[in-house]
GROMACS .gro file of C-alpha atoms in nm:
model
  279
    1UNK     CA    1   4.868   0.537  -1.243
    2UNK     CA    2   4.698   0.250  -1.467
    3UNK     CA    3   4.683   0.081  -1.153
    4UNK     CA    4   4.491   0.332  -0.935
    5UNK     CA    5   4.229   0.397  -1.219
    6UNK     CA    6   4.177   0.023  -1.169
    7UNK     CA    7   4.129   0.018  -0.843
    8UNK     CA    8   3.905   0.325  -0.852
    9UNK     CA    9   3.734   0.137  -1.152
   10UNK     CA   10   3.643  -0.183  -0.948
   11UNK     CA   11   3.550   0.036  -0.668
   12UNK     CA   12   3.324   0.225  -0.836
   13UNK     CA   13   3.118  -0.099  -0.983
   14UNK     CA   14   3.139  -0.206  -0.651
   15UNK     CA   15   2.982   0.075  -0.500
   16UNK     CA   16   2.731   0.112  -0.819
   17UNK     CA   17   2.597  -0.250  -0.782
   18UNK     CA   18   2.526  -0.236  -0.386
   19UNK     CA   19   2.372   0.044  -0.473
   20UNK     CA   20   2.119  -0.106  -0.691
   21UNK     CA   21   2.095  -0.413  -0.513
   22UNK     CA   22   2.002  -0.235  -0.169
   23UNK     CA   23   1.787  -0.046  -0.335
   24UNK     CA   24   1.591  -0.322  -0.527
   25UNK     CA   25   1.600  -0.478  -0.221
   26UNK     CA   26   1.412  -0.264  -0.014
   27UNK     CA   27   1.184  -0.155  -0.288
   28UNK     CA   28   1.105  -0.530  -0.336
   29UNK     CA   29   1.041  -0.568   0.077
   30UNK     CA   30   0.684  -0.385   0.096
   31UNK     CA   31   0.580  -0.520  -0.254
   32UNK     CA   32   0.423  -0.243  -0.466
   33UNK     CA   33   0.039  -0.319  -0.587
   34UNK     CA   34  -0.053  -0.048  -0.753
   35UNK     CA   35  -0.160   0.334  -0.744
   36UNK     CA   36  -0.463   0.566  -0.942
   37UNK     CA   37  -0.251   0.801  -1.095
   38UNK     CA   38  -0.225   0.550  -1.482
   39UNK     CA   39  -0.563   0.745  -1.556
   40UNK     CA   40  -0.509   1.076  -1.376
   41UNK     CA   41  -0.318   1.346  -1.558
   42UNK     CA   42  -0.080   1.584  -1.475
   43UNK     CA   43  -0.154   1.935  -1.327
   44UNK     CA   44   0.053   2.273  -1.249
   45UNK     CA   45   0.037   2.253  -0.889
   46UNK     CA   46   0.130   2.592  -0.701
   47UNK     CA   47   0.466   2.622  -0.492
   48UNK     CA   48   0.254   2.625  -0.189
   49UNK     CA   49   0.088   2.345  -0.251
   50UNK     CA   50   0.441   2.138  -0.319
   51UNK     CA   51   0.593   2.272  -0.005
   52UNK     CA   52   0.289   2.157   0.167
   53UNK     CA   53   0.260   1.788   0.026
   54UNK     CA   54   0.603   1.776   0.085
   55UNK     CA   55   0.568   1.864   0.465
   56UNK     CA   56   0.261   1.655   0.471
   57UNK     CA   57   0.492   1.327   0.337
   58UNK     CA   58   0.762   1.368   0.565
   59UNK     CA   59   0.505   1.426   0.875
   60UNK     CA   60   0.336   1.064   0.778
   61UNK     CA   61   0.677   0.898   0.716
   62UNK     CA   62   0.740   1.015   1.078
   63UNK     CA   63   0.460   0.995   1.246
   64UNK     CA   64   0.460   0.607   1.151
   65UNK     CA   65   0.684   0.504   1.370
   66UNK     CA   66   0.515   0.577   1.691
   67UNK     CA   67   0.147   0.517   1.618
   68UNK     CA   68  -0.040   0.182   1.589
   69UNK     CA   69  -0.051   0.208   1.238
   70UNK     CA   70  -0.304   0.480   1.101
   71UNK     CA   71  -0.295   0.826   1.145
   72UNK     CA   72  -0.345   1.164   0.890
   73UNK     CA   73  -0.332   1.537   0.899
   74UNK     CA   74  -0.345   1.840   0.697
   75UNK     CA   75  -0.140   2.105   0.637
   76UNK     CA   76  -0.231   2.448   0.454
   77UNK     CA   77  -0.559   2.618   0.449
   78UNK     CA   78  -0.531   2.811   0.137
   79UNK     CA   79  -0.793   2.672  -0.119
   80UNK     CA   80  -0.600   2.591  -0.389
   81UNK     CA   81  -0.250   2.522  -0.156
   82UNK     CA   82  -0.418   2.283   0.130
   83UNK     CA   83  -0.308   1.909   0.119
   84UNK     CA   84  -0.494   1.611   0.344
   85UNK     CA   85  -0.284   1.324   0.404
   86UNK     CA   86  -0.336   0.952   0.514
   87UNK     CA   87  -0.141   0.658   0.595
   88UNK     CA   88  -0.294   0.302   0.705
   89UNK     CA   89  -0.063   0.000   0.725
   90UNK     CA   90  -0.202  -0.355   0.742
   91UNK     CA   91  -0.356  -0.472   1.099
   92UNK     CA   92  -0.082  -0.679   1.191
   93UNK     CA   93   0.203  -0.446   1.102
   94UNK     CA   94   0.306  -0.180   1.328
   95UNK     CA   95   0.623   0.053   1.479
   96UNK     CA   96   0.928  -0.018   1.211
   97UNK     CA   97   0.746  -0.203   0.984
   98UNK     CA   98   0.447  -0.002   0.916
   99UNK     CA   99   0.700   0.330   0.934
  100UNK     CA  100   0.907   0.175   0.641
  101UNK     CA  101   0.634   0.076   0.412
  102UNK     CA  102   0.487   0.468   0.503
  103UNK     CA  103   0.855   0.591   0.379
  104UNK     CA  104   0.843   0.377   0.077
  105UNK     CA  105   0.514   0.469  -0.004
  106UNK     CA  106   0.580   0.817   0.043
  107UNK     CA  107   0.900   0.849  -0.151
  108UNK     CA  108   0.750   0.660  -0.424
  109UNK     CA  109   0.383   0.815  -0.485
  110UNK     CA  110   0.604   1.107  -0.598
  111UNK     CA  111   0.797   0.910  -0.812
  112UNK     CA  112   0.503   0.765  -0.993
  113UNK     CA  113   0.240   1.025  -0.978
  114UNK     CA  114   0.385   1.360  -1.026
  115UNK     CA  115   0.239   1.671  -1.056
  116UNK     CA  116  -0.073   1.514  -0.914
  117UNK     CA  117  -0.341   1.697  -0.720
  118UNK     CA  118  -0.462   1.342  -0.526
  119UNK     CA  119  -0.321   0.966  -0.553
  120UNK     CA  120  -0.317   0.691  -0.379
  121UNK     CA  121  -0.049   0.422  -0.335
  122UNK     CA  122  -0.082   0.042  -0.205
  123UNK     CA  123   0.203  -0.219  -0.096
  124UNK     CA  124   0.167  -0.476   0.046
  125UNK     CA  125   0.180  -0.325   0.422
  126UNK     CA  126   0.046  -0.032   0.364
  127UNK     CA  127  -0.162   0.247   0.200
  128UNK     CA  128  -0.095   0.608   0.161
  129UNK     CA  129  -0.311   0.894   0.028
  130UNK     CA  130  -0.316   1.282   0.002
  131UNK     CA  131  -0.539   1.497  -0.160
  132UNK     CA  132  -0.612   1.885  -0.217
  133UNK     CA  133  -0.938   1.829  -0.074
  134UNK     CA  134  -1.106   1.687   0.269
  135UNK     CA  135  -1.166   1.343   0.257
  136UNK     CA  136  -1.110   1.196   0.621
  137UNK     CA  137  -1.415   1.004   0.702
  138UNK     CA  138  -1.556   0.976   0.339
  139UNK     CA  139  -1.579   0.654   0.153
  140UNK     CA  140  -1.455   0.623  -0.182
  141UNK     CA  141  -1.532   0.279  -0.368
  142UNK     CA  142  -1.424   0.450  -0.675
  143UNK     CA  143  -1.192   0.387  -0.895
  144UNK     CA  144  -1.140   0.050  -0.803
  145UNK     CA  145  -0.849  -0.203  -0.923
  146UNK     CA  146  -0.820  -0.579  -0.974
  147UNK     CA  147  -0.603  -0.852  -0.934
  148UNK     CA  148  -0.613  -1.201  -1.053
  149UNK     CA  149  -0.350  -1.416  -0.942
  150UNK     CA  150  -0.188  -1.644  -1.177
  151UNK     CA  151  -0.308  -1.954  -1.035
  152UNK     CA  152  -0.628  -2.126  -1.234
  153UNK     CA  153  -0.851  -2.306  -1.005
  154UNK     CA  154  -0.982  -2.683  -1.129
  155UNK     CA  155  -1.322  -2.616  -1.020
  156UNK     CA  156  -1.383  -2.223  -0.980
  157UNK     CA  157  -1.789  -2.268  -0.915
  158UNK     CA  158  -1.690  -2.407  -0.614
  159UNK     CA  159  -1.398  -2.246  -0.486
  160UNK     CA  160  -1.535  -1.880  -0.579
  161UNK     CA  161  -1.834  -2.034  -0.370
  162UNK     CA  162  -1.621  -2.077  -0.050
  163UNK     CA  163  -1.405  -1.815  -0.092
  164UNK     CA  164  -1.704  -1.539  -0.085
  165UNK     CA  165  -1.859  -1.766   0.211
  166UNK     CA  166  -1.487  -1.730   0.369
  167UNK     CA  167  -1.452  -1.340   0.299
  168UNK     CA  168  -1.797  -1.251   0.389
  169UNK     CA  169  -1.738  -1.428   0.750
  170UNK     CA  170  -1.396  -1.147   0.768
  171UNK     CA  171  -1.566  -0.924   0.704
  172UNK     CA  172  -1.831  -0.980   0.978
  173UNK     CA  173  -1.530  -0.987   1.223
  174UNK     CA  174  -1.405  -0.690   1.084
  175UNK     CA  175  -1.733  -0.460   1.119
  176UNK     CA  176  -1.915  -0.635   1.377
  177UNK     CA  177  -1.736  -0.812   1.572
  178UNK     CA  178  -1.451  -0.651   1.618
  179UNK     CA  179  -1.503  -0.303   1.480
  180UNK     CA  180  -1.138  -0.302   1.405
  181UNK     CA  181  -1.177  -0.263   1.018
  182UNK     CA  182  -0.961  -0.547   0.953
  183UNK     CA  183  -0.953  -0.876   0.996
  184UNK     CA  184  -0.741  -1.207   0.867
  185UNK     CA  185  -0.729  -1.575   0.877
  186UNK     CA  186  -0.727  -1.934   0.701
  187UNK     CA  187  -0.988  -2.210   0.607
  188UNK     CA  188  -0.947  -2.568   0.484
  189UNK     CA  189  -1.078  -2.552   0.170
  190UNK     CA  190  -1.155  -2.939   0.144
  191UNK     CA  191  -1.009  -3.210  -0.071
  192UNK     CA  192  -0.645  -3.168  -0.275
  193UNK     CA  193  -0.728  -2.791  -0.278
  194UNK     CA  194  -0.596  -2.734   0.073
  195UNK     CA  195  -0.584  -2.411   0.316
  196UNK     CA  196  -0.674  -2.085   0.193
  197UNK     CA  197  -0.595  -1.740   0.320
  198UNK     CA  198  -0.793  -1.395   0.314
  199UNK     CA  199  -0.788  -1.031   0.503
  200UNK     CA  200  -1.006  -0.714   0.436
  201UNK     CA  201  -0.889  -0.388   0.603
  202UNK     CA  202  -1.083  -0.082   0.547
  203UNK     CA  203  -0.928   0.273   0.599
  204UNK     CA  204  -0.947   0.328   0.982
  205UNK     CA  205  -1.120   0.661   0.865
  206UNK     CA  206  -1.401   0.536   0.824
  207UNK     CA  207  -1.751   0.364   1.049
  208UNK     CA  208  -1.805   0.021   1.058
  209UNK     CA  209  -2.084   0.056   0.811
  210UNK     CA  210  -1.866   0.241   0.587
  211UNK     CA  211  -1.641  -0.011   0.610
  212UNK     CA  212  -1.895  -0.275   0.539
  213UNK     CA  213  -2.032  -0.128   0.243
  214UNK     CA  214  -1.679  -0.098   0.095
  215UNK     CA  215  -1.561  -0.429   0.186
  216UNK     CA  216  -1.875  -0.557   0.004
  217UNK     CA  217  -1.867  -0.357  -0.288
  218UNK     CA  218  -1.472  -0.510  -0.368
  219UNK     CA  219  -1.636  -0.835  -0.271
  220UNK     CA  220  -1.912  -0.783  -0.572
  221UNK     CA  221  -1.645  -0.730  -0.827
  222UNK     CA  222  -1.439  -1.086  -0.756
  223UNK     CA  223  -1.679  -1.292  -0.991
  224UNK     CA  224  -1.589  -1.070  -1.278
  225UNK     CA  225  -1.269  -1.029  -1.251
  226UNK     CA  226  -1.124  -1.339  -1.049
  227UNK     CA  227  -1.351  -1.622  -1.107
  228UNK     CA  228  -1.127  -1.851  -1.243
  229UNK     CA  229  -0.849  -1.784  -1.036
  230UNK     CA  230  -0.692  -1.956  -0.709
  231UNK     CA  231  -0.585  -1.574  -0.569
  232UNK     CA  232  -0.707  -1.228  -0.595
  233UNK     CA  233  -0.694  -0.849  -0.472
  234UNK     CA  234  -0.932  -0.586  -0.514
  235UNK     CA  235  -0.892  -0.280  -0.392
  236UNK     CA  236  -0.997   0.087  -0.390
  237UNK     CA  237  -0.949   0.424  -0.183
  238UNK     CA  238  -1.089   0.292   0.138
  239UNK     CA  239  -1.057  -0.070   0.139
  240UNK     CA  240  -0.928  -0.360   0.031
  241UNK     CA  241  -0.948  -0.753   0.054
  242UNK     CA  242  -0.720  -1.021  -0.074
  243UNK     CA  243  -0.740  -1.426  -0.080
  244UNK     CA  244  -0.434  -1.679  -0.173
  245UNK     CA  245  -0.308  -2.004  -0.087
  246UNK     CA  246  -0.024  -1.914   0.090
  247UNK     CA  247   0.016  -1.670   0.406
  248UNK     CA  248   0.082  -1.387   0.241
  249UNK     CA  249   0.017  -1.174   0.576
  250UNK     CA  250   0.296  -1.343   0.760
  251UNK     CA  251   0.596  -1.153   0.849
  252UNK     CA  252   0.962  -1.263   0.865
  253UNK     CA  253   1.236  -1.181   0.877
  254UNK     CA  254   1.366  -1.199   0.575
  255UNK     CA  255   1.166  -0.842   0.528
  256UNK     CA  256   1.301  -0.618   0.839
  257UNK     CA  257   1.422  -0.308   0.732
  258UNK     CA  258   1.742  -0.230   0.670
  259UNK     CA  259   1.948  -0.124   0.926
  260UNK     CA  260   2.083   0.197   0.755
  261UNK     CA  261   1.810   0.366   0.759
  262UNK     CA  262   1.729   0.678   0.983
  263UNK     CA  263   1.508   0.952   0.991
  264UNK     CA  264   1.673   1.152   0.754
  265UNK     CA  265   1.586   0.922   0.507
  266UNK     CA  266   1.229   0.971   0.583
  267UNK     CA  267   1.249   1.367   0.492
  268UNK     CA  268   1.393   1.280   0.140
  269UNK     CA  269   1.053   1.179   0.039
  270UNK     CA  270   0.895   1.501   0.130
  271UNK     CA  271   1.178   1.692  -0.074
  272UNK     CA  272   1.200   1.497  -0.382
  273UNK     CA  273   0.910   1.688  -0.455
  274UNK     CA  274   1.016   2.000  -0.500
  275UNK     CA  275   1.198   1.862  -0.820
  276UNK     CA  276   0.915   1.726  -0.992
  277UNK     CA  277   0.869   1.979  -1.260
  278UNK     CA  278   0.499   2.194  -1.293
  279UNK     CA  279   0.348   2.101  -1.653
   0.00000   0.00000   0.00000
């Protein structure tokens, strides 16, 4: 008998620890940046509205997998019950990749923002955002989030020089010409400082001059935030732009997804909202 509960004992840790390490693990692969819900308070959102974020989530989860990385949709037309959901992974990620960060991003924007009318998410690969009202095609530079790197730079007059020089030229590619609202890429930065790496993507929502405007206004904000720093993000709604020293848009793969999942992970997301309690 002592024996059994034993082996049920070591089992069970076994079990519990791949659990947590799988988990971590996968939670880890998209790297989390940040959402808007720290300054946003909870609301008593209707049943209707629930069931309908939570068939809006599962429907961009989905629906990741087989487009080229963007897409959003609506679901209700009840005032108060309607939700308007958006996904847009990073330029270079597509088909598994972009459908996993989606699923991540989904699952989790419940997780951190309940009982939210609107939020948006970021990792790394991706962006997701649902609202009670319409805002496909509208530009939102507001509220806007920072951040520095760790890195300080030796010389930051110069280097915040270069890397606005740098950005400003990818964003140029990205609105003008390429009209693909993103756009990525290294410079030698000259002397011991080495190569340097930036990207801008704006919400594929949105014009080219909508996307320029945003790009710009994130741009504006790096001398007061990030001036001293070797790395930076700044981000909002509908765009974002990041610079480092390291190729931080790279893929590998080191961060496929795991092979366990399946699409009836992807509907989880959409029903762990029904229990989030109303306030």
């Amino acid at each position: 008998m002592m024996e059994t509960k034993l082996t049920t004992t070591i089992l069970g840790f076994f079990l519990l620890s791949f659990f947590i390490c799988f988990t971590t693990t996968r939670a880890q692969s998209y790297h989390y940046v940040g959402d808007d819900c720290k300054n946003s308070t909870e609301e008593s959102l209707t049943s209707g509205f629930k069931t309908n974020l939570s068939s809006v989530l599962s429907w961009l989860s989905s629906d990741a997998a087989t487009s080229k990385g963007y897409n959003h949709t609506a679901i209700g037309t009840a005032t108060g019950d309607a939700v308007y959901g958006l996904y847009d992974c990073r330029g270079d990620v597509t088909g598994t990749f972009c459908q996993f960060c989606v699923f991540e991003a989904a699952s989790d924007i419940v997780r951190r923002c309940p009982n939210r009318s609107s939020a948006v998410i970021w990792y790394n690969y991706c962006i997701l955002r649902y609202s009670n009202h319409d805002f496909f095609g509208n530009l939102t530079i507001t509220p806007s989030w920072q951040f520095p790197g760790t890195k300080n730079t030796t010389n930051s007059t110069q280097e915040l020089q270069k890397a606005e020089t740098y950005m400003q030229s990818l964003i140029k590619n990205a609105t003008v010409e390429t009209n693909l609202l993103y756009a990525m890429g290294e410079f030698n930065s000259g002397g011991s400082s080495g190569e340097r790496y930036g990207f801008v993507q704006c919400s594929r929502d949105l014009t080219s001059d909508q996307c320029r405007q945003c790009l710009n206004a994130m741009l504006d904000q790096v001398p007061k935030c990030c001036a001293t720093k070797v790395g930076w993000q700044v981000g909002a709604p509908s765009c974002l732009i990041k610079y480092d020293d390291f190729m931080f848009y790279k893929i590998t793969t080191s961060q496929a997804p795991s092979p366990s999942f399946n699409s009836a992970d992807m509907v989880m997301a959409g029903k762990e909202l029904s229990h989030q309690p109303s306030t």
